[in-house]
Coordinates of C-alpha atoms in Angstrom, one line a residue:
X1 CA 0.0 -0.1 -0.1
X2 CA 1.0 3.0 -0.8
X3 CA 1.2 6.5 1.5
X4 CA -2.2 7.5 -0.2
X5 CA -3.6 3.6 1.2
X6 CA -2.5 4.2 4.4
X7 CA -3.7 7.6 5.6
X8 CA -7.0 6.5 4.0
X9 CA -7.0 2.9 6.2
X10 CA -5.8 5.5 9.5
X11 CA -8.5 8.2 9.1
X12 CA -11.2 5.4 9.1
X13 CA -9.8 3.9 12.2
X14 CA -9.6 7.0 13.9
X15 CA -12.6 8.0 12.9
X16 CA -13.9 7.6 16.1
X17 CA -11.6 6.9 18.8
X18 CA -13.9 6.4 21.7
X19 CA -15.3 4.1 19.9
X20 CA -13.5 1.8 18.4
X21 CA -10.0 0.8 18.8
X22 CA -8.3 -2.2 17.0
X23 CA -7.6 -5.1 19.8
X24 CA -4.2 -6.0 21.3
X25 CA -5.2 -10.1 20.4
X26 CA -7.9 -9.8 18.2
X27 CA -10.1 -12.8 17.7
X28 CA -10.1 -14.1 14.3
X29 CA -11.8 -12.4 11.6
X30 CA -13.8 -15.9 11.1
X31 CA -14.8 -16.2 14.7
X32 CA -18.2 -14.6 16.3
X33 CA -17.4 -12.3 19.1
X34 CA -20.4 -12.6 20.9
X35 CA -22.1 -9.3 22.7
X36 CA -21.8 -7.9 25.9
X37 CA -25.3 -8.0 27.8
X38 CA -26.6 -4.9 29.5
X39 CA -26.8 -6.4 33.1
X40 CA -23.2 -6.9 32.9
X41 CA -22.0 -2.8 32.7
X42 CA -24.8 -2.1 35.2
X43 CA -21.8 -1.9 37.8
X44 CA -19.4 0.1 36.0
X45 CA -22.3 2.4 35.4
X46 CA -23.0 3.1 39.0
X47 CA -19.5 3.1 39.9
X48 CA -18.9 6.1 37.1
X49 CA -21.7 8.2 38.1
X50 CA -19.9 8.4 41.9
X51 CA -17.2 9.6 40.0
X52 CA -18.7 12.4 38.7
X53 CA -20.6 13.2 41.6
X54 CA -17.2 13.4 43.6
X55 CA -15.7 15.3 41.5
X56 CA -18.5 17.7 40.5
X57 CA -19.4 16.8 37.4
X58 CA -23.0 16.6 36.0
X59 CA -24.7 14.4 33.3
X60 CA -27.4 16.4 31.6
X61 CA -28.2 16.3 27.9
X62 CA -25.4 17.9 26.5
X63 CA -24.0 17.5 22.7
X64 CA -21.6 14.8 24.0
X65 CA -24.0 13.0 25.4
X66 CA -26.1 13.3 22.0
X67 CA -23.0 12.0 20.1
X68 CA -22.8 8.9 22.6
X69 CA -26.1 7.6 20.5
X70 CA -25.3 4.9 18.5
X71 CA -27.1 6.1 15.2
X72 CA -25.1 9.4 15.8
X73 CA -21.8 7.8 16.4
X74 CA -22.3 5.4 13.1
X75 CA -23.1 8.7 11.0
X76 CA -20.2 10.4 12.6
X77 CA -17.9 7.4 11.7
X78 CA -19.8 7.4 7.7
X79 CA -18.8 11.3 7.5
X80 CA -15.5 11.0 8.3
X81 CA -14.8 8.4 6.2
X82 CA -16.9 9.7 3.1
X83 CA -14.8 12.8 3.8
X84 CA -11.1 10.5 3.4
X85 CA -12.0 9.0 0.3
X86 CA -13.7 11.3 -1.1
X87 CA -11.8 13.0 -4.3
X88 CA -10.2 16.3 -4.0
X89 CA -10.2 15.6 -0.5
X90 CA -6.1 16.3 0.6
X91 CA -5.0 20.0 -0.9
X92 CA -0.8 18.6 -0.8
X93 CA -0.7 18.1 -4.3
X94 CA -2.3 21.9 -4.9
X95 CA 0.1 23.6 -2.3
X96 CA 1.1 26.6 -3.9
X97 CA 4.4 28.7 -3.3
X98 CA 3.3 31.8 -4.7
X99 CA 3.2 34.6 -1.8
X100 CA -0.4 35.6 -0.4
X101 CA -1.8 38.2 -2.2
X102 CA -2.5 41.2 -0.1
X103 CA -5.8 41.0 1.9
X104 CA -6.9 44.6 0.1
X105 CA -8.1 47.9 0.6
X106 CA -4.7 48.6 3.0
X107 CA -6.8 46.2 5.3
X108 CA -4.5 43.6 7.5
X109 CA -5.5 39.7 7.3
X110 CA -8.3 39.4 9.7
X111 CA -7.4 36.3 12.1
X112 CA -8.3 32.7 11.9
X113 CA -11.7 31.6 13.6
X114 CA -11.3 31.1 17.0
X115 CA -13.0 27.3 17.0
X116 CA -12.9 26.7 13.3
X117 CA -14.9 23.0 14.2
X118 CA -17.5 24.8 16.0
X119 CA -18.6 26.7 12.3
X120 CA -19.0 23.3 10.6
X121 CA -22.1 22.2 10.8
X122 CA -23.5 18.5 11.5
X123 CA -27.2 16.7 12.2
X124 CA -29.6 17.8 14.7
X125 CA -29.3 13.9 17.0
X126 CA -30.2 10.9 15.3
X127 CA -33.7 12.1 14.2
X128 CA -32.5 15.0 12.3
X129 CA -35.4 15.0 9.3
X130 CA -32.8 16.2 7.0
X131 CA -30.8 13.0 6.9
X132 CA -32.0 10.2 4.1
X133 CA -32.3 7.7 6.6
X134 CA -35.2 9.8 8.7
X135 CA -37.8 10.3 5.4
X136 CA -41.0 8.8 6.1
X137 CA -41.1 5.0 4.4
X138 CA -43.6 6.5 1.8
X139 CA -41.1 9.1 0.3
X140 CA -38.4 6.4 0.8
X141 CA -40.5 3.5 -1.6
X142 CA -41.3 6.4 -4.2
X143 CA -37.5 7.5 -4.7
X144 CA -37.1 3.9 -4.8
X145 CA -39.4 3.2 -7.7
X146 CA -38.5 6.5 -9.1
X147 CA -34.3 5.1 -9.6
X148 CA -35.8 2.0 -9.8
X149 CA -37.1 2.7 -13.2
X150 CA -34.4 4.8 -14.3
X151 CA -32.3 2.3 -13.7
X152 CA -34.0 -0.4 -15.8
X153 CA -34.5 2.1 -18.7
X154 CA -30.2 2.1 -18.7
X155 CA -30.2 -1.6 -18.7
X156 CA -33.2 -1.8 -21.1
X157 CA -31.6 -0.1 -23.8
X158 CA -28.1 -2.2 -23.7
X159 CA -29.9 -4.8 -25.2
X160 CA -32.9 -3.2 -27.2
X161 CA -30.8 -2.5 -30.0
X162 CA -29.9 -6.5 -30.2
X163 CA -33.2 -6.9 -32.0
X164 CA -32.1 -4.2 -34.5
X165 CA -28.6 -5.8 -35.2
X166 CA -29.9 -7.3 -38.1
X167 CA -31.6 -4.6 -39.7
X168 CA -28.6 -1.9 -39.0
X169 CA -26.5 -4.6 -40.7
X170 CA -28.7 -4.3 -43.8
X171 CA -29.8 -1.0 -43.9
X172 CA -25.8 -0.4 -43.8
X173 CA -24.4 -2.8 -45.9
X174 CA -21.9 -4.0 -43.1
X175 CA -21.4 -7.6 -41.5
X176 CA -23.8 -8.8 -38.4
X177 CA -20.7 -8.5 -36.5
X178 CA -20.1 -4.9 -37.2
X179 CA -24.0 -4.4 -36.1
X180 CA -23.4 -6.4 -33.2
X181 CA -20.5 -3.6 -31.9
X182 CA -23.8 -1.2 -31.0
X183 CA -24.5 -3.4 -27.8
X184 CA -20.7 -3.9 -27.6
X185 CA -20.0 -0.2 -27.5
X186 CA -22.6 0.9 -25.0
X187 CA -21.6 -2.1 -22.2
X188 CA -18.4 -0.4 -22.8
X189 CA -20.1 3.0 -22.4
X190 CA -20.6 1.2 -19.1
X191 CA -17.6 0.3 -17.9
X192 CA -16.1 4.0 -18.8
X193 CA -18.8 5.9 -17.1
X194 CA -18.7 4.8 -13.6
X195 CA -15.1 6.7 -13.9
X196 CA -16.7 10.3 -14.1
X197 CA -20.2 9.8 -12.5
X198 CA -18.6 7.9 -9.2
X199 CA -16.5 10.8 -8.0
X200 CA -18.6 13.5 -9.0
X201 CA -21.2 12.2 -7.3
X202 CA -18.9 12.3 -4.1
X203 CA -18.4 15.8 -4.9
X204 CA -21.4 17.1 -5.9
X205 CA -23.5 15.0 -4.3
X206 CA -26.2 11.9 -6.1
X207 CA -29.1 14.4 -7.9
X208 CA -26.6 16.6 -10.2
X209 CA -25.0 13.4 -11.7
X210 CA -28.2 11.6 -11.6
X211 CA -30.2 14.7 -13.8
X212 CA -27.2 15.4 -16.0
X213 CA -26.9 11.1 -16.8
X214 CA -29.9 11.2 -18.0
X215 CA -30.6 13.9 -20.2
X216 CA -27.4 13.0 -22.0
X217 CA -28.2 9.5 -22.2
X218 CA -31.6 10.7 -23.8
X219 CA -30.2 13.0 -26.0
X220 CA -27.4 10.4 -27.5
X221 CA -30.7 7.7 -27.6
X222 CA -32.0 10.6 -30.5
X223 CA -28.5 10.9 -32.4
X224 CA -28.9 7.1 -32.8
X225 CA -32.3 6.9 -33.8
X226 CA -32.1 9.7 -36.0
X227 CA -28.0 9.2 -37.5
X228 CA -27.6 8.8 -41.1
X229 CA -24.4 6.8 -40.8
X230 CA -22.8 3.5 -39.3
X231 CA -20.8 5.7 -37.4
X232 CA -22.7 8.1 -35.6
X233 CA -24.8 5.1 -34.4
X234 CA -22.1 3.3 -32.8
X235 CA -20.3 6.6 -31.6
X236 CA -23.4 7.9 -30.3
X237 CA -24.3 4.3 -28.7
X238 CA -21.0 4.8 -27.0
X239 CA -22.4 7.9 -25.4
X240 CA -25.3 6.9 -24.6
X241 CA -24.0 4.0 -22.2
X242 CA -21.7 6.4 -20.8
X243 CA -24.3 8.6 -19.8
X244 CA -26.7 5.3 -18.7
X245 CA -23.9 4.0 -16.7
X246 CA -24.8 6.9 -14.1
X247 CA -27.6 5.1 -12.5
X248 CA -26.1 2.0 -12.5
X249 CA -22.8 3.7 -10.7
X250 CA -25.3 6.1 -8.2
X251 CA -28.6 4.5 -7.5
X252 CA -27.1 1.6 -5.4
X253 CA -25.3 4.6 -3.2
X254 CA -28.3 6.1 -3.2
X255 CA -30.9 2.9 -1.6
X256 CA -26.9 2.9 1.0
X257 CA -27.8 6.9 2.3
X258 CA -31.5 6.4 2.7
X259 CA -31.5 3.1 4.3
X260 CA -29.8 1.4 7.4
X261 CA -27.6 -1.6 7.7
X262 CA -30.7 -3.7 8.3
X263 CA -32.8 -2.6 5.7
X264 CA -30.3 -1.9 3.4
X265 CA -29.7 -5.6 1.7
X266 CA -33.4 -5.7 0.6
X267 CA -33.2 -2.0 -1.4
X268 CA -30.0 -2.8 -2.9
X269 CA -31.1 -6.7 -4.1
X270 CA -34.1 -4.9 -5.7
X271 CA -31.6 -2.6 -7.5
X272 CA -30.1 -5.6 -8.7
X273 CA -32.9 -7.2 -10.0
X274 CA -33.8 -3.9 -12.3
X275 CA -30.1 -4.2 -13.3
X276 CA -30.1 -7.3 -15.4
X277 CA -34.1 -7.9 -15.5
X278 CA -33.8 -5.0 -18.1
X279 CA -31.5 -6.2 -20.7
X280 CA -33.5 -9.4 -20.7
X281 CA -37.0 -7.9 -21.0
X282 CA -35.8 -5.5 -23.9
X283 CA -35.3 -8.2 -26.7
X284 CA -38.8 -8.9 -27.4
X285 CA -40.0 -5.8 -27.6
X286 CA -37.6 -4.6 -30.0
X287 CA -38.1 -7.7 -31.8
X288 CA -41.4 -6.4 -32.4
X289 CA -40.4 -3.2 -33.0
X290 CA -38.5 -4.0 -35.7
X291 CA -41.1 -6.3 -37.4
X292 CA -43.0 -3.9 -37.8
X293 CA -44.3 -0.5 -39.8
X294 CA -41.4 1.4 -37.3
X295 CA -38.7 -0.2 -38.3
X296 CA -35.2 -0.6 -36.0
X297 CA -35.0 3.5 -35.7
X298 CA -38.0 3.6 -32.9
X299 CA -36.1 1.1 -30.6
X300 CA -33.9 3.9 -30.1
X301 CA -36.7 5.9 -30.0
X302 CA -38.6 4.5 -27.7
X303 CA -35.6 4.3 -25.2
X304 CA -34.8 8.4 -25.7
X305 CA -38.6 8.7 -24.5
X306 CA -37.9 6.2 -21.6
X307 CA -35.3 8.3 -21.0
X308 CA -36.6 11.9 -21.0
X309 CA -39.5 10.4 -18.4
X310 CA -36.8 9.8 -16.4
X311 CA -35.1 12.5 -16.6
X312 CA -38.1 14.9 -15.9
X313 CA -39.1 12.6 -12.7
X314 CA -35.9 12.7 -11.7
X315 CA -35.7 17.1 -12.2
X316 CA -39.1 17.7 -10.6
X317 CA -39.4 15.0 -7.6
X318 CA -35.5 13.3 -6.8
X319 CA -34.2 15.7 -3.4
X320 CA -30.6 15.3 -2.7
X321 CA -29.8 12.0 -0.3
X322 CA -26.1 12.0 0.4
X323 CA -25.7 13.8 3.4
X324 CA -22.2 16.0 3.1
X325 CA -23.9 18.1 0.1
X326 CA -27.8 18.3 3.0
X327 CA -25.0 20.2 5.0
X328 CA -23.5 22.1 2.6
X329 CA -27.5 22.9 1.4
X330 CA -27.9 23.5 5.8
X331 CA -24.6 25.6 6.0
X332 CA -25.7 27.8 2.9
X333 CA -29.4 28.2 4.3
X334 CA -27.6 29.1 7.8
X335 CA -25.0 31.9 6.4
X336 CA -27.6 33.4 4.7
X337 CA -29.9 34.0 7.2
X338 CA -27.5 34.4 10.6
X339 CA -24.7 36.6 8.2
X340 CA -22.7 34.4 9.8
X341 CA -19.9 33.5 6.6
X342 CA -17.7 31.3 9.1
X343 CA -20.3 28.4 9.0
X344 CA -19.6 25.8 6.5
X345 CA -20.3 22.0 6.0
X346 CA -17.0 19.7 5.7
X347 CA -17.7 18.8 2.2
X348 CA -16.7 22.5 1.1
X349 CA -13.1 22.3 2.2
X350 CA -12.8 20.0 -0.6
X351 CA -10.9 20.9 -4.0
X352 CA -10.7 18.5 -7.0
X353 CA -7.1 17.3 -7.1
X354 CA -6.2 15.2 -10.8
X355 CA -3.5 13.3 -8.9
X356 CA -6.1 12.1 -6.2
X357 CA -8.8 11.5 -9.2
X358 CA -6.1 8.9 -11.0
X359 CA -5.2 7.6 -8.0
X360 CA -8.4 6.4 -6.8
X361 CA -10.1 5.9 -10.1
X362 CA -7.3 4.4 -11.8
X363 CA -4.3 3.4 -10.2
X364 CA -5.4 1.8 -6.9
X365 CA -8.5 -0.2 -8.5
X366 CA -5.6 -2.0 -11.2
X367 CA -3.6 -2.7 -8.3
X368 CA -6.1 -4.1 -6.5
X369 CA -6.8 -6.5 -9.8
X370 CA -3.4 -7.5 -9.9
X371 CA -2.3 -8.4 -6.1
X372 CA -4.9 -9.4 -4.5
X373 CA -6.3 -12.9 -5.4
X374 CA -10.0 -12.4 -3.9
X375 CA -10.9 -9.5 -6.1
X376 CA -9.1 -11.0 -9.4
X377 CA -10.8 -14.8 -9.2
X378 CA -13.9 -13.0 -8.1
X379 CA -13.7 -10.3 -10.6
X380 CA -12.8 -13.2 -13.2
X381 CA -16.0 -15.9 -12.1
X382 CA -18.6 -12.0 -12.3
X383 CA -17.1 -11.0 -15.6
X384 CA -18.1 -14.8 -17.4
X385 CA -21.3 -14.3 -15.7
X386 CA -22.2 -10.6 -17.0
X387 CA -20.6 -12.1 -20.7
X388 CA -23.0 -14.5 -20.6
X389 CA -26.1 -12.7 -19.7
X390 CA -25.2 -10.5 -23.0
X391 CA -24.4 -13.3 -25.5
X392 CA -27.8 -14.5 -24.4
X393 CA -28.7 -12.2 -26.4
X394 CA -27.8 -14.2 -29.4
X395 CA -27.8 -17.9 -28.1
X396 CA -31.3 -17.4 -27.3
X397 CA -31.9 -15.7 -31.1
X398 CA -30.3 -18.8 -32.9
X399 CA -32.3 -21.2 -30.3
X400 CA -36.0 -19.7 -30.8
X401 CA -35.5 -17.9 -33.6
X402 CA -33.2 -20.3 -35.7
X403 CA -34.0 -23.6 -34.5
X404 CA -38.2 -23.1 -33.3
X405 CA -38.9 -20.7 -36.5
X406 CA -40.1 -18.0 -34.1
X407 CA -40.4 -14.3 -35.5
X408 CA -38.0 -11.5 -33.7
X409 CA -40.7 -10.6 -30.9
X410 CA -42.4 -13.8 -29.9
X411 CA -38.5 -15.6 -29.6
X412 CA -37.5 -12.7 -26.8
X413 CA -40.6 -14.4 -24.7
X414 CA -38.7 -17.0 -23.2
X415 CA -36.1 -14.7 -21.7
X416 CA -39.2 -14.5 -19.0
X417 CA -37.5 -17.6 -18.3
X418 CA -34.6 -15.7 -17.0
X419 CA -36.1 -13.5 -15.7
X420 CA -37.8 -15.5 -13.5
X421 CA -35.2 -17.6 -12.4
X422 CA -33.6 -13.8 -11.2
X423 CA -37.3 -13.2 -9.5
X424 CA -36.3 -16.7 -7.3
X425 CA -33.1 -15.8 -6.3
X426 CA -33.9 -12.1 -5.3
X427 CA -36.5 -14.2 -2.5
X428 CA -34.2 -16.6 -1.4
X429 CA -31.6 -13.7 -0.4
X430 CA -34.1 -12.1 0.6
X431 CA -35.6 -14.7 3.1
X432 CA -32.1 -15.0 4.4
X433 CA -31.9 -11.9 5.4
X434 CA -33.0 -12.5 9.4
X435 CA -30.1 -15.1 9.8
X436 CA -27.6 -13.2 8.9
X437 CA -29.1 -10.0 10.5
X438 CA -29.0 -12.9 13.6
X439 CA -25.1 -13.6 13.1
X440 CA -24.5 -10.0 12.4
X441 CA -26.4 -8.9 15.5
X442 CA -24.5 -11.6 17.5
X443 CA -20.8 -10.5 16.0
X444 CA -21.3 -6.2 17.6
X445 CA -22.6 -6.0 14.1
X446 CA -19.0 -6.3 12.9
X447 CA -20.1 -8.8 9.1
X448 CA -17.7 -11.6 8.7
X449 CA -17.4 -11.5 4.7
X450 CA -17.8 -15.1 4.5
X451 CA -21.3 -15.4 5.3
X452 CA -22.3 -14.0 1.8
X453 CA -20.7 -16.7 0.0
X454 CA -23.0 -19.7 0.4
X455 CA -26.1 -18.8 -2.4
X456 CA -23.1 -17.7 -4.7
X457 CA -21.9 -21.7 -3.9
X458 CA -25.6 -22.6 -5.0
X459 CA -26.3 -20.6 -7.6
X460 CA -23.4 -21.1 -9.5
X461 CA -24.0 -24.8 -9.1
X462 CA -27.4 -24.1 -10.4
X463 CA -25.7 -21.3 -13.1
X464 CA -23.4 -24.2 -14.6
X465 CA -26.8 -27.4 -14.3
X466 CA -28.1 -23.8 -16.5
X467 CA -26.6 -24.1 -19.3
X468 CA -26.0 -27.6 -19.8
X469 CA -29.9 -28.3 -20.0
X470 CA -29.8 -24.8 -22.3
X471 CA -27.2 -26.1 -24.8
X472 CA -28.5 -29.9 -25.0
X473 CA -32.0 -29.2 -25.5
X474 CA -32.6 -26.5 -27.7
X475 CA -30.0 -27.5 -30.3
X476 CA -33.1 -30.1 -32.2
X477 CA -36.7 -28.3 -33.3
X478 CA -37.7 -32.0 -32.2
X479 CA -37.4 -30.8 -28.6
X480 CA -40.6 -29.0 -27.2
X481 CA -39.8 -25.0 -27.2
X482 CA -40.8 -24.9 -23.3
X483 CA -37.8 -27.3 -22.4
X484 CA -34.7 -24.8 -23.1
X485 CA -37.3 -21.9 -22.1
X486 CA -37.5 -23.5 -18.3
X487 CA -33.7 -23.7 -18.3
X488 CA -33.2 -19.7 -17.6
X489 CA -34.7 -20.9 -14.2
X490 CA -31.7 -21.7 -13.2
X491 CA -29.2 -19.3 -15.2
X492 CA -31.3 -16.8 -13.5
X493 CA -31.0 -17.8 -10.5
X494 CA -27.8 -18.7 -10.3
X495 CA -26.7 -15.5 -12.4
X496 CA -28.3 -13.1 -9.7
X497 CA -27.1 -15.0 -6.4
X498 CA -23.7 -15.0 -7.9
X499 CA -23.7 -11.6 -8.2
X500 CA -25.1 -9.7 -5.7
X501 CA -23.5 -11.9 -3.0
X502 CA -20.3 -11.7 -4.6
X503 CA -20.3 -7.8 -4.2
X504 CA -21.5 -7.6 -1.0
X505 CA -18.3 -10.1 -0.4
X506 CA -16.2 -7.4 -2.0
X507 CA -17.7 -4.9 -0.1
X508 CA -17.5 -6.6 3.3
X509 CA -13.8 -7.5 2.7
X510 CA -12.5 -4.2 1.6
X511 CA -14.1 -1.6 3.8
X512 CA -12.9 1.5 2.9
X513 CA -11.0 0.0 -0.2
X514 CA -14.2 -1.4 -1.1
X515 CA -14.9 1.2 -3.9
X516 CA -11.4 0.6 -5.7
X517 CA -12.6 -3.1 -5.5
X518 CA -15.7 -2.6 -7.1
X519 CA -14.5 -0.3 -9.7
X520 CA -11.6 -3.3 -10.7
X521 CA -14.6 -5.1 -10.7
X522 CA -16.8 -3.2 -13.1
X523 CA -13.9 -2.6 -15.6
X524 CA -13.3 -6.3 -16.1
X525 CA -16.6 -7.7 -16.2
X526 CA -18.2 -4.5 -18.8
X527 CA -15.0 -6.0 -20.7
X528 CA -16.4 -9.4 -21.0
X529 CA -19.9 -7.9 -21.9
X530 CA -18.3 -5.9 -24.5
X531 CA -16.8 -9.0 -25.7
X532 CA -18.8 -12.0 -25.4
X533 CA -21.6 -10.5 -27.6
X534 CA -18.8 -10.2 -31.0
X535 CA -18.2 -14.2 -30.9
X536 CA -21.5 -15.5 -29.7
X537 CA -22.9 -16.3 -33.3
X538 CA -19.6 -17.5 -34.2
X539 CA -18.7 -20.0 -31.6
X540 CA -22.6 -21.7 -32.0
X541 CA -22.6 -21.9 -35.5
X542 CA -19.0 -23.6 -35.1
X543 CA -19.7 -26.0 -32.9
X544 CA -23.2 -26.1 -32.8
X545 CA -25.6 -25.4 -30.2
X546 CA -25.4 -27.9 -27.6
X547 CA -21.7 -28.4 -27.8
X548 CA -20.9 -24.3 -27.5
X549 CA -23.5 -24.8 -24.0
X550 CA -21.6 -28.0 -22.9
X551 CA -18.3 -25.5 -23.3
X552 CA -19.9 -22.8 -21.6
X553 CA -21.1 -25.0 -18.8
X554 CA -18.0 -26.9 -18.6
X555 CA -16.4 -23.3 -17.9
X556 CA -19.1 -22.5 -16.0
X557 CA -18.4 -26.1 -13.1
X558 CA -14.5 -25.1 -13.5
X559 CA -15.5 -21.5 -11.4
X560 CA -17.8 -23.0 -9.0
X561 CA -14.6 -23.5 -6.4
X562 CA -13.4 -19.7 -6.4
X563 CA -16.6 -19.4 -3.9
X564 CA -15.8 -22.3 -2.2
X565 CA -12.0 -21.8 -1.8
X566 CA -12.7 -18.0 -0.6
X567 CA -15.3 -20.0 2.1
X568 CA -13.1 -22.2 3.2
X569 CA -9.8 -20.3 3.4
X570 CA -11.1 -16.5 2.3
X571 CA -9.9 -15.4 6.0
X572 CA -6.9 -16.4 5.8
X573 CA -6.1 -15.1 2.4
X574 CA -7.2 -11.4 3.6
X575 CA -4.7 -12.1 6.7
X576 CA -1.8 -11.8 3.7
X577 CA -3.7 -8.9 2.3
X578 CA -2.4 -5.6 2.2
X579 CA -5.9 -3.9 1.7
X580 CA -8.4 -6.1 2.8
X581 CA -8.2 -5.3 7.2
X582 CA -9.0 -9.2 8.6
X583 CA -8.8 -8.3 12.2
X584 CA -11.9 -6.2 12.7
X585 CA -12.5 -2.9 14.6
X586 CA -14.5 -4.0 17.6
X587 CA -16.9 -2.2 19.1
X588 CA -15.8 -1.2 22.9
X589 CA -18.5 -2.7 25.0
X590 CA -20.1 0.2 28.1
X591 CA -18.6 -1.6 30.4
X592 CA -15.1 -0.9 28.9
X593 CA -15.8 2.5 28.1
X594 CA -17.4 3.0 31.6
X595 CA -14.2 1.3 32.8
X596 CA -12.2 3.6 31.0
X597 CA -13.9 6.7 31.8
X598 CA -13.4 5.9 35.3
X599 CA -9.5 6.1 34.7
X600 CA -9.7 9.3 32.9
X601 CA -11.8 10.7 35.8
X602 CA -9.1 9.2 38.4
X603 CA -6.1 10.9 36.5
X604 CA -7.9 14.4 36.4
X605 CA -8.6 14.1 40.5
X606 CA -5.4 13.2 40.7
X607 CA -4.1 16.4 39.1
X608 CA -6.2 18.4 40.9
X609 CA -4.6 17.2 44.0
X610 CA -1.4 17.6 43.0
X611 CA -1.9 21.1 41.7

């Protein structure tokens, strides 16, 4: 780890020194630390109260007491971690050697603020209505539905073009492989877009990137629909993916802003289902459009109309959810109303720094991908899964249109087998959440990453089985079309189970470096998603549908041991990692906290006697 990585880790660990500490002899990360009950702390609490009375301290509802509230402490930790991880927080590379200019009008420089930290605005306790986690449930559901639709539009547009590739190739006189580039370049836009949208959402909040992203997305879909030559169509597809990547990069963060640890898993599950069902809903709609009098251009007009609807909804109804930016607005209002221009939010101290931008968005993700076996192997597995999601756009067309003679519209309906499989996976993961929460409570709310992996193992076996099923039932017309359609139940179930819980595993394993781990994963899987459709037709036509399915099934089976390996030995692998904190930071129990308070009080008393 370089100096920037070490600094970031130190800030994370020091975010709340009164509440967190690193044990001198911590338990291994795979063992559960049982929670101390409230009854064990009563004696210490009484002793501490007696000491307070002895040294003349009174316990009143002051700001320090407020900061002891677990919710407040958690939010302070999160805010400090966000501030330390935000691009541009450090200004070392922007220090100027020029002398300061004169203050002007013959005035001397004013003295610094007497206590600068006192001018930094904060939230007013755990129930502050400004904080997105305190919004009414009805409001959260409305925002979640709106952003789910926004994400669905972006994912939907990635594959609706697949139904038009033949028409596009014919219209511009190119091969079918060149026509498929419209899908591949859009997915490449997915890979490059987060490099802009993720840091922008950390600096300016979630609302601005989503509005800009959906506006640019919609404009470029219009450009594709009206393009007069192939290069215009392909270039605009890439930029449509670049802008369309914004909800994929930012919406999950919005859900993290609105929902706490207990409910966030359900919200992210629903978000992931929109990401993966979107590409599977589009082909049959695109098929009916391209075979109608509307023609292939209306596949993009429809996407543009859906995009402008999402843009309008976000512009009119989406409120900011990122806590640091909410505090910026609060500070601005307080300055205006009190005329005290020293009031500010921590976020206003940030200036964009290009060197940090390169480090956090390029250098560190690549280093994680190369040096961390967990990041590399899981990213490889997920890249294969994500590539097959877009390969299915060609494979299903070959089976249901080529073998069974369906029209492009009807031939897209078998994707509903995979969609139902994903719904089953989502329900399966949600039903496991209570068990996970019990483990989390027993371990002082410290997650053990390997708890996430059993669904990945089950999903991997189902996914491999579904590929064999699809290949050996879809190659001949003598087998009814419903049989290969039903294989989608297993492939869809496996795809979402693997993807969702693998992402959660990376987040739990790398904590303060989770964003870099996800960035590395996103890069590799998006490259696979762009590349797989380019050779799908040649592979299935050259090998035959049954043997191509067998090859893919074998590769999927070979990759199944990866989550098994990490489930059994992940804690040992992480113990050798420079980025994965295997010795978890453990909450100081109330008993230990009171004991430390007693010691401090005794020191104070002794100091008074010495004086």
